PDB file of C-alpha atoms in Angstrom:
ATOM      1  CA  UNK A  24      88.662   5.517 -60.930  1.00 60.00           C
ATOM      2  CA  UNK A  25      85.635   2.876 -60.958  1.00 65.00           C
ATOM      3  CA  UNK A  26      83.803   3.241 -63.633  1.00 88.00           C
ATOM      4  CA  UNK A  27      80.269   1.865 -64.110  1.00 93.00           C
ATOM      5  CA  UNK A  28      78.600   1.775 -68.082  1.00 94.00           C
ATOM      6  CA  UNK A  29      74.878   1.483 -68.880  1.00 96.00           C
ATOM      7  CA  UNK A  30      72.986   0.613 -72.015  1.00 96.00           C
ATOM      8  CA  UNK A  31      71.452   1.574 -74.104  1.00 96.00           C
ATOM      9  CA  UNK A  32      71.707   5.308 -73.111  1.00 95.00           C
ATOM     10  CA  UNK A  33      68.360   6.316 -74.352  1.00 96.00           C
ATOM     11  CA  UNK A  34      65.738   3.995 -75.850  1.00 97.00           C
ATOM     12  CA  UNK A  35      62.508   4.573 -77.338  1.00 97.00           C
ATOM     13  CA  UNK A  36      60.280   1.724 -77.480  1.00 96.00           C
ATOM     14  CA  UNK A  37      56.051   0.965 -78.148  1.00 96.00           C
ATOM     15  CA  UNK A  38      53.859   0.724 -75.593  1.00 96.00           C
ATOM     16  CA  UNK A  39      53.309  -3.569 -74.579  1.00 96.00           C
ATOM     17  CA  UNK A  40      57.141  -4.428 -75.358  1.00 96.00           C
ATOM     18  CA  UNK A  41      59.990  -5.256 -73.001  1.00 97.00           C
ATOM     19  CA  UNK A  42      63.386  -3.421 -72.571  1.00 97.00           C
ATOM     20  CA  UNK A  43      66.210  -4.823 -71.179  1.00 97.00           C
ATOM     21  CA  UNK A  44      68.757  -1.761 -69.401  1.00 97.00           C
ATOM     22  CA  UNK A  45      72.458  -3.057 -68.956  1.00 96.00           C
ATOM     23  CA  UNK A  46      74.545  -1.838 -65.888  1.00 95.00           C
ATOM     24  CA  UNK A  47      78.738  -3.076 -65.597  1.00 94.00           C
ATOM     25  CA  UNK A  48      81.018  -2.779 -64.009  1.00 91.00           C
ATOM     26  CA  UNK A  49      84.177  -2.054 -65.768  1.00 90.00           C
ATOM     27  CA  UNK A  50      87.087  -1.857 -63.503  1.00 86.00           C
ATOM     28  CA  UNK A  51      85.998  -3.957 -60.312  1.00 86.00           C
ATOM     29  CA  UNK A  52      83.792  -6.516 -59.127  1.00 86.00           C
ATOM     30  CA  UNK A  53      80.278  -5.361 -57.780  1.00 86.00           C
ATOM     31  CA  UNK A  54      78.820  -7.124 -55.119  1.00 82.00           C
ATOM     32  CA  UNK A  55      75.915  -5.432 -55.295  1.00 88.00           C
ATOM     33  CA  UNK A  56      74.149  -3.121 -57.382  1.00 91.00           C
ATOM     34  CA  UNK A  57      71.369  -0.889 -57.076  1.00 92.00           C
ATOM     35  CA  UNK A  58      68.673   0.312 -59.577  1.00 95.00           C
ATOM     36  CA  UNK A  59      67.111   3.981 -59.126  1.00 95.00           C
ATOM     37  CA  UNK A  60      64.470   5.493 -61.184  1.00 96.00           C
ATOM     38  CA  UNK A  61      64.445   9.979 -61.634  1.00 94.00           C
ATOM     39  CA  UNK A  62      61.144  11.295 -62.517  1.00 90.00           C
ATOM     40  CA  UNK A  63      62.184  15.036 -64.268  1.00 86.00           C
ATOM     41  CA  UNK A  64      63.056  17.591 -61.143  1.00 84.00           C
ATOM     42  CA  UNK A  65      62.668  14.731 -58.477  1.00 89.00           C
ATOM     43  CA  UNK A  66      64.563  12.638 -56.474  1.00 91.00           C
ATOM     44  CA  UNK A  67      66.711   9.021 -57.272  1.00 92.00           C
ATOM     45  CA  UNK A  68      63.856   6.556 -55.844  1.00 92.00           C
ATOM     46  CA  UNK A  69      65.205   3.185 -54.922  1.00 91.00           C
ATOM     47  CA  UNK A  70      64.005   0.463 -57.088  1.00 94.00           C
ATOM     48  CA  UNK A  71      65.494  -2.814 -56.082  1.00 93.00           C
ATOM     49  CA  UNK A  72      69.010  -3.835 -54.544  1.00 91.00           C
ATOM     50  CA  UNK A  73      70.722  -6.851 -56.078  1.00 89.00           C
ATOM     51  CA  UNK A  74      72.933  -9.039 -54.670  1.00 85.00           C
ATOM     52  CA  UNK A  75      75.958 -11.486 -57.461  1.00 81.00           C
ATOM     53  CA  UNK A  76      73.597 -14.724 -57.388  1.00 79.00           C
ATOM     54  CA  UNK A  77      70.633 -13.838 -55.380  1.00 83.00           C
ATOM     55  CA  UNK A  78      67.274 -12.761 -55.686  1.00 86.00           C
ATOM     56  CA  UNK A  79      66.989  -8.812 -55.949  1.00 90.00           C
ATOM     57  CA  UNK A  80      65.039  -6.888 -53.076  1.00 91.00           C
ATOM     58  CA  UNK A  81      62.770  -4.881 -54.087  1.00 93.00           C
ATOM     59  CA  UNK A  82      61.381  -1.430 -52.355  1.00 91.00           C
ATOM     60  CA  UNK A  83      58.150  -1.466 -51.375  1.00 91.00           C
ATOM     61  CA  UNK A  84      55.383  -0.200 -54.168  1.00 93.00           C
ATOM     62  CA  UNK A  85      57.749  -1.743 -56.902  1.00 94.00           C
ATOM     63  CA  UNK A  86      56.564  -4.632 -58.679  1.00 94.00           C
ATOM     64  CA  UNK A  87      59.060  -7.306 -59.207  1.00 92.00           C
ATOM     65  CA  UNK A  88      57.452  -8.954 -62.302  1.00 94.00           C
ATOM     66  CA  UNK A  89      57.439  -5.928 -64.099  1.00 95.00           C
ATOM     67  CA  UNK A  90      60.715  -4.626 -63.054  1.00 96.00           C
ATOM     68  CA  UNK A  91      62.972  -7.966 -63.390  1.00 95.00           C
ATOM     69  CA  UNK A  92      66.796  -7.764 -62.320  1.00 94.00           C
ATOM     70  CA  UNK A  93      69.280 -10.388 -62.554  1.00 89.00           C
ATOM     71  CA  UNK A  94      72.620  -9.831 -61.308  1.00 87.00           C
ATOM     72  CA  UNK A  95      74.300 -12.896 -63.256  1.00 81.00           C
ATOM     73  CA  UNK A  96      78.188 -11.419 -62.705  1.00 88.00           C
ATOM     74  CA  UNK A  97      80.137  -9.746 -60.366  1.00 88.00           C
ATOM     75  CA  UNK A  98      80.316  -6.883 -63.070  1.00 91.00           C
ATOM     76  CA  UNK A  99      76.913  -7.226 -64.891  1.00 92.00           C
ATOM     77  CA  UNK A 100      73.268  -6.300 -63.603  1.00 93.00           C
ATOM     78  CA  UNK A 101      70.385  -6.097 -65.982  1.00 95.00           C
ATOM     79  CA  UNK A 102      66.847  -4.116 -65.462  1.00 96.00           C
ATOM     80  CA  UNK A 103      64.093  -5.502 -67.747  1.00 97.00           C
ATOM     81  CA  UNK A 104      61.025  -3.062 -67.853  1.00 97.00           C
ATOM     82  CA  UNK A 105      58.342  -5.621 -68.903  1.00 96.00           C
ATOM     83  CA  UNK A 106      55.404  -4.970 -70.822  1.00 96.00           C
ATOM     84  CA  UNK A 107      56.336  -1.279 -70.924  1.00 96.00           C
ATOM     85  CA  UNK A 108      53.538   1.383 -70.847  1.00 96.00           C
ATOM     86  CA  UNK A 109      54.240   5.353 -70.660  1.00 96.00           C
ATOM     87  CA  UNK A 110      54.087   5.947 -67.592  1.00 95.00           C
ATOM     88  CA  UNK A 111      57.419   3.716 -67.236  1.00 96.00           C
ATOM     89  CA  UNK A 112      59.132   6.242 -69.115  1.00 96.00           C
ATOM     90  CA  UNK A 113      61.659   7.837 -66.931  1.00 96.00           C
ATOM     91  CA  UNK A 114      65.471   7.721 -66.201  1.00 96.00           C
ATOM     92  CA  UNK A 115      66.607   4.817 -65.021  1.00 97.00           C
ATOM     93  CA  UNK A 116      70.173   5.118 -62.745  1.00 96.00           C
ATOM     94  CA  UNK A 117      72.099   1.795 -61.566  1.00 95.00           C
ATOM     95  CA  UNK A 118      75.015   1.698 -59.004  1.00 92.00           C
ATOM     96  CA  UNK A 119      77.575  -0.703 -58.027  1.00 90.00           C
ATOM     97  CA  UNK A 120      79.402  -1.129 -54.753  1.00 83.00           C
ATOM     98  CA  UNK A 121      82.435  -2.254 -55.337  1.00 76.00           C
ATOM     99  CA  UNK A 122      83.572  -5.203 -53.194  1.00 69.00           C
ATOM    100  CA  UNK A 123      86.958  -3.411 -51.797  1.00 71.00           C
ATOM    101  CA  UNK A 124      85.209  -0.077 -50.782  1.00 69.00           C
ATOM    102  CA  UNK A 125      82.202  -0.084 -49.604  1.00 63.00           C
ATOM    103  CA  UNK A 126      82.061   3.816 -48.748  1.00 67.00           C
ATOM    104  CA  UNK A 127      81.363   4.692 -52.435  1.00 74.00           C
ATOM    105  CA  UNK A 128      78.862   4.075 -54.630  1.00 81.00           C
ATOM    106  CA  UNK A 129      80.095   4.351 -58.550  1.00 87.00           C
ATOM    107  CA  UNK A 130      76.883   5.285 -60.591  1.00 92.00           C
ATOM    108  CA  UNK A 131      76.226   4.725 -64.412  1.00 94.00           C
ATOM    109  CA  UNK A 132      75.127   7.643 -66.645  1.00 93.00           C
ATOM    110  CA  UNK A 133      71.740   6.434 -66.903  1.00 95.00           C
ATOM    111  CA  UNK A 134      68.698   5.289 -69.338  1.00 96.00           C
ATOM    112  CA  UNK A 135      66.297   7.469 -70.275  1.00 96.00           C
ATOM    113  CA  UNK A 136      63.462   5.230 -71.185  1.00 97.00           C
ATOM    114  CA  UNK A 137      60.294   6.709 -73.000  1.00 96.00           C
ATOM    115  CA  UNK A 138      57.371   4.419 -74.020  1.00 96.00           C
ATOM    116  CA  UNK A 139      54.895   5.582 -76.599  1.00 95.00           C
TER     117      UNK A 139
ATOM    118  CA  UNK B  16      59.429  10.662 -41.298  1.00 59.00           C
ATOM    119  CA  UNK B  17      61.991  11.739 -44.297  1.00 69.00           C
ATOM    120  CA  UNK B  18      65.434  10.075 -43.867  1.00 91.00           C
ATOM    121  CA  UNK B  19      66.796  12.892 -45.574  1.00 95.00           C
ATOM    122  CA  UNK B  20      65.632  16.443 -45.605  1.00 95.00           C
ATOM    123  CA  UNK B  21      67.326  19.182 -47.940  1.00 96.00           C
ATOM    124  CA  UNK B  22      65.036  22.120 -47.209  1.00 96.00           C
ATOM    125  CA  UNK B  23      66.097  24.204 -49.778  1.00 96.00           C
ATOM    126  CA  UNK B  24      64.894  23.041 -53.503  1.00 94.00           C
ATOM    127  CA  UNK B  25      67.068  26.115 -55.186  1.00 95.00           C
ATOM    128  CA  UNK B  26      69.986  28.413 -54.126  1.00 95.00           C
ATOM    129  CA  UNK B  27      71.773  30.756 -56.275  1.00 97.00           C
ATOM    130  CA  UNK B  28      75.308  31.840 -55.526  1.00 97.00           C
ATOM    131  CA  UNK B  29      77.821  34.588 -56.777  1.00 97.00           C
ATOM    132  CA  UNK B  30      81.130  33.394 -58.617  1.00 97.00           C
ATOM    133  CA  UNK B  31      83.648  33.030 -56.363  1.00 97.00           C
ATOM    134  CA  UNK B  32      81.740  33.282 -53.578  1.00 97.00           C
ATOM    135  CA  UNK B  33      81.115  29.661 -50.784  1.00 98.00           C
ATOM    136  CA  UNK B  34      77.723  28.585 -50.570  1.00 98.00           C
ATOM    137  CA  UNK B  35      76.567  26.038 -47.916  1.00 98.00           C
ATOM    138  CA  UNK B  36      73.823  23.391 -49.062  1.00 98.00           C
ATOM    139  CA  UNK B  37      71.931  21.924 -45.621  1.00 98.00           C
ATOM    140  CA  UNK B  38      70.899  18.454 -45.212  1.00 98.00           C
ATOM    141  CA  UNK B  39      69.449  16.845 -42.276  1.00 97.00           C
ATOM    142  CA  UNK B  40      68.909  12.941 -41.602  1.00 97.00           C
ATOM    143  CA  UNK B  41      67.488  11.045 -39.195  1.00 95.00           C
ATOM    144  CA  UNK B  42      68.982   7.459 -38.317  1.00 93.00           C
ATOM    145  CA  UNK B  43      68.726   5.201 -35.122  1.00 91.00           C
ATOM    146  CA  UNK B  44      71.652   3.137 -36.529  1.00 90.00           C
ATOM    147  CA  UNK B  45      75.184   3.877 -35.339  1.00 90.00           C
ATOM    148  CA  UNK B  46      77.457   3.127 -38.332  1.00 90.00           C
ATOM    149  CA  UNK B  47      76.116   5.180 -41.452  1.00 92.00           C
ATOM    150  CA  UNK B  48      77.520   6.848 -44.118  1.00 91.00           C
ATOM    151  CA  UNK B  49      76.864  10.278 -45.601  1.00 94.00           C
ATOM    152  CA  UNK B  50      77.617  11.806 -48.910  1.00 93.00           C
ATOM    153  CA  UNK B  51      76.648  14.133 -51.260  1.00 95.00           C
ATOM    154  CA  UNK B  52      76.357  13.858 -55.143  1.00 94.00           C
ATOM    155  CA  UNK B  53      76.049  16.174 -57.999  1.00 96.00           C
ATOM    156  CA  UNK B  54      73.885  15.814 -61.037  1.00 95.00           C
ATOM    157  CA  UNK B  55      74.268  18.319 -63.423  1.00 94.00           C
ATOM    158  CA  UNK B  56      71.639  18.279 -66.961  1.00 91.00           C
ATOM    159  CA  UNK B  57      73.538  15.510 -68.500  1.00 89.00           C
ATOM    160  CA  UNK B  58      72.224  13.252 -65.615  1.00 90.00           C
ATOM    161  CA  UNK B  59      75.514  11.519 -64.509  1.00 90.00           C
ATOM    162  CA  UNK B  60      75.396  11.265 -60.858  1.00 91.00           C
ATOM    163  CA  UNK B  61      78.873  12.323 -59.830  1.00 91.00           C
ATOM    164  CA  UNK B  62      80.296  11.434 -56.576  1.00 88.00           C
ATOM    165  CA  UNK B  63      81.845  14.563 -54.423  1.00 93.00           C
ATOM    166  CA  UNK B  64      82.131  13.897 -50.399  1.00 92.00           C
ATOM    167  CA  UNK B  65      82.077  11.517 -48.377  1.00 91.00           C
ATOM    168  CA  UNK B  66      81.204  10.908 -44.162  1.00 94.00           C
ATOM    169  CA  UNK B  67      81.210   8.567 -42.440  1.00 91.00           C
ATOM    170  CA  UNK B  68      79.127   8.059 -38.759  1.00 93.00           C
ATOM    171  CA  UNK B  69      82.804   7.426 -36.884  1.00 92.00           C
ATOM    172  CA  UNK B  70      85.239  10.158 -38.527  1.00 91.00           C
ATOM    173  CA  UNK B  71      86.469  12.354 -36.492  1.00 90.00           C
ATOM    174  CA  UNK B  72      86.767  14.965 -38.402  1.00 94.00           C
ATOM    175  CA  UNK B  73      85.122  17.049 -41.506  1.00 96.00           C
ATOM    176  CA  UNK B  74      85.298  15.377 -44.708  1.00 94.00           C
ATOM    177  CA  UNK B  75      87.505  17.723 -47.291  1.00 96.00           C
ATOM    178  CA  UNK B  76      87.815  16.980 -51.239  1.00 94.00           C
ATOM    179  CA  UNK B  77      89.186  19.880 -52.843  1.00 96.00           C
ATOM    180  CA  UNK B  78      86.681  23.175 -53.049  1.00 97.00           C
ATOM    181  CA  UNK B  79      83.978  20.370 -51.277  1.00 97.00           C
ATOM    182  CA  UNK B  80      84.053  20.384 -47.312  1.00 97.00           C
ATOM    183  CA  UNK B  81      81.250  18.402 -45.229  1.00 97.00           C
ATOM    184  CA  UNK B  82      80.355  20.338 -42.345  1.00 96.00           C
ATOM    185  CA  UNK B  83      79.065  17.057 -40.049  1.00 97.00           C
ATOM    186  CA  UNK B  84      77.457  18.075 -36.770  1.00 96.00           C
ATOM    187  CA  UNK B  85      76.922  14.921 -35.484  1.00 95.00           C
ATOM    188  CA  UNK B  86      74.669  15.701 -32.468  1.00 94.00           C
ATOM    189  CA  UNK B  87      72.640  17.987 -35.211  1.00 96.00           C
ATOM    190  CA  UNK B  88      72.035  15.232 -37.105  1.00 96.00           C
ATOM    191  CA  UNK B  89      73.440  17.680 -39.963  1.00 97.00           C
ATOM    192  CA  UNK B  90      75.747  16.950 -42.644  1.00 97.00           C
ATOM    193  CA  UNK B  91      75.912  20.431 -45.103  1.00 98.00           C
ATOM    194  CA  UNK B  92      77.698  20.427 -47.865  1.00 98.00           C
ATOM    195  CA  UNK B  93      80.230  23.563 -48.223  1.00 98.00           C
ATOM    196  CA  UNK B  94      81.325  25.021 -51.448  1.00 98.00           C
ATOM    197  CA  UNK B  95      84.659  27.467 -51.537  1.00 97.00           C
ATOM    198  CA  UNK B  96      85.144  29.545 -54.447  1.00 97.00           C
ATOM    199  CA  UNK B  97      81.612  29.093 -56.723  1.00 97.00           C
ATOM    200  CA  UNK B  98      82.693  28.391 -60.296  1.00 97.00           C
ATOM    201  CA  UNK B  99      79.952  28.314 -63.454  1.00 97.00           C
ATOM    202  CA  UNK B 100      80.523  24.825 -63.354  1.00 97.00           C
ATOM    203  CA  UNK B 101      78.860  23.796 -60.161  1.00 98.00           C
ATOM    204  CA  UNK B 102      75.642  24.846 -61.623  1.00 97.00           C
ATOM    205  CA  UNK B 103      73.524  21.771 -60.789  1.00 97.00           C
ATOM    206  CA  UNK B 104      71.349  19.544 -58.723  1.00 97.00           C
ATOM    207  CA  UNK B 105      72.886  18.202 -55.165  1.00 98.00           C
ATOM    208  CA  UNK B 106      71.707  15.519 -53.507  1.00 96.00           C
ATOM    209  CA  UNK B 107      72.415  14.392 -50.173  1.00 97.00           C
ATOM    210  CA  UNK B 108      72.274  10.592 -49.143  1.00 94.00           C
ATOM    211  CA  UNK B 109      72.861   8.413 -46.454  1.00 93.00           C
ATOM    212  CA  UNK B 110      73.344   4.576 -46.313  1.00 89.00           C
ATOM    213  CA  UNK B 111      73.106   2.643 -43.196  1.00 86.00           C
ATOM    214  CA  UNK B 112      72.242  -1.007 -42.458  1.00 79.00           C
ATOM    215  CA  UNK B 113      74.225  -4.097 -42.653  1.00 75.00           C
ATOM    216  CA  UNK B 114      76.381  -3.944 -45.728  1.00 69.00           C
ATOM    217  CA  UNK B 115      75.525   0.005 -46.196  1.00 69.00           C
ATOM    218  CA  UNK B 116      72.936  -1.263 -48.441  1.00 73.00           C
ATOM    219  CA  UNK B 117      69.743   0.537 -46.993  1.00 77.00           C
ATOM    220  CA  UNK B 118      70.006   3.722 -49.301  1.00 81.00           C
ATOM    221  CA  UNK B 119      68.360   7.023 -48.955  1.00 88.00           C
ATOM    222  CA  UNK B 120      68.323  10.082 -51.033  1.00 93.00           C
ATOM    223  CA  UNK B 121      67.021  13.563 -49.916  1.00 95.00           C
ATOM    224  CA  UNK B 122      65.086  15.860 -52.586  1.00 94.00           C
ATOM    225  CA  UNK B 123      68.086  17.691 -53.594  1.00 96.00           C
ATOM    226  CA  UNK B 124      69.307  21.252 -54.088  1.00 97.00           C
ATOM    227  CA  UNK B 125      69.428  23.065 -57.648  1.00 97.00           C
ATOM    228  CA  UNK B 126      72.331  25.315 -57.307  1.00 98.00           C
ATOM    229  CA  UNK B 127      72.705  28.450 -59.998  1.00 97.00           C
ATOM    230  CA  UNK B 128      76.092  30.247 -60.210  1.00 98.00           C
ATOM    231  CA  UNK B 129      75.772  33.314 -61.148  1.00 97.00           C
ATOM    232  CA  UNK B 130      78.914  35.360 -63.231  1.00 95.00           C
TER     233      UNK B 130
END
């Protein structure tokens, strides 16, 4: 089946730098992928949706400049958490649609993200 | 208004036995989807079911059956034969809107099998 891989799994990082989150796409071509944070016991919030060569939308309360996504491939999306304070920290999900079925939505394992 | 309601935040169920997880939505579009993921600790969302606004009929993968009431506005997620396993979060979800890309999530359900 569709598999979808994120890095790093976990990451650690000070408070003031920037991480960068990978999301692929291994076995198909995503035209778009989406980008969910998980605070502990709650919900997948929608971050952003990202279309191959466009500018990602962003949901409403979520600040593009700190929260930058580039969807560069058909099978790569990346999530850069800038200037990263704690209350970023949280588990970061992506998702990919894949081009030939758009019924399913093939999600990564995830990022947990804790800033110091 | 919430897209998506689950309504209960924890159910616990015998081994063996079915247990039905309820999820409401609320949509004016006519072409959605619905489907229903499971998150157990590790995180991994894992894909189980599947409904879509047009099919006919229920949605069946495996021990996972969709009972969709259309009218209802209902889309409940039936498990046959509880195993230790299924011990985790649920979480219902609907996408609508051109491309299916408008995506909503509902609260979720923890679900505790109990031997």
């Amino acid at each position: 089946g569709a598999v979808v891989s994120q890095h790093p799994s976990r990451v650690i990082c000070k408070s003031g730098t920037s991480v960068k989150i990978e999301c692929r796409s291994l076995d198909f071509q995503a035209t778009t992928m989406f980008w969910y944070r998980q605070f502990p016991k709650q919900s997948l919030m929608l971050m952003a949706t990202s279309n191959e060569g466009s500018k990602a939308t962003y949901e409403q309360g979520v600040e593009k400049d700190k929260f930058l996504i580039n969807h560069a491939s058909l099978t790569l999306s990346t999530l850069t958490v800038t200037s990263a304070h704690p209350e970023d920290s949280s588990f970061y999900i992506c998702s990919a649609l894949s081009r030939d079925r758009v019924d399913t939505q093939y999600f990564g394992p995830g990022t947990r993200l804790t800033v110091l | 208004a919430q897209k998506i309601t689950q309504t209960q935040p924890g159910m616990f169920v015998q081994e063996k036995e079915a247990v039905t997880l309820d999820c409401t939505y609320d949509t004016s579009d006519p072409s959605y989807g619905l489907f229903w993921y499971k998150q157990p600790s590790s995180g991994e969302m894992i894909f189980l079911i599947y409904q879509g606004s047009y099919d006919q009929q229920n949605a069946t993968e495996g021990r996972y059956s969709l009972n969709f009431q259309k009218a209802r506005k209902s889309a409940n997620l039936v498990i046959s034969a509880s195993q230790l396993g299924d011990s985790a979060m649920y979480f219902c979800a609907m996408r609508e809107g051109p491309g299916y890309q408008k995506v909503t999530f509902g609260t979720g359900t923890k679900l505790q099998v109990i031997p």
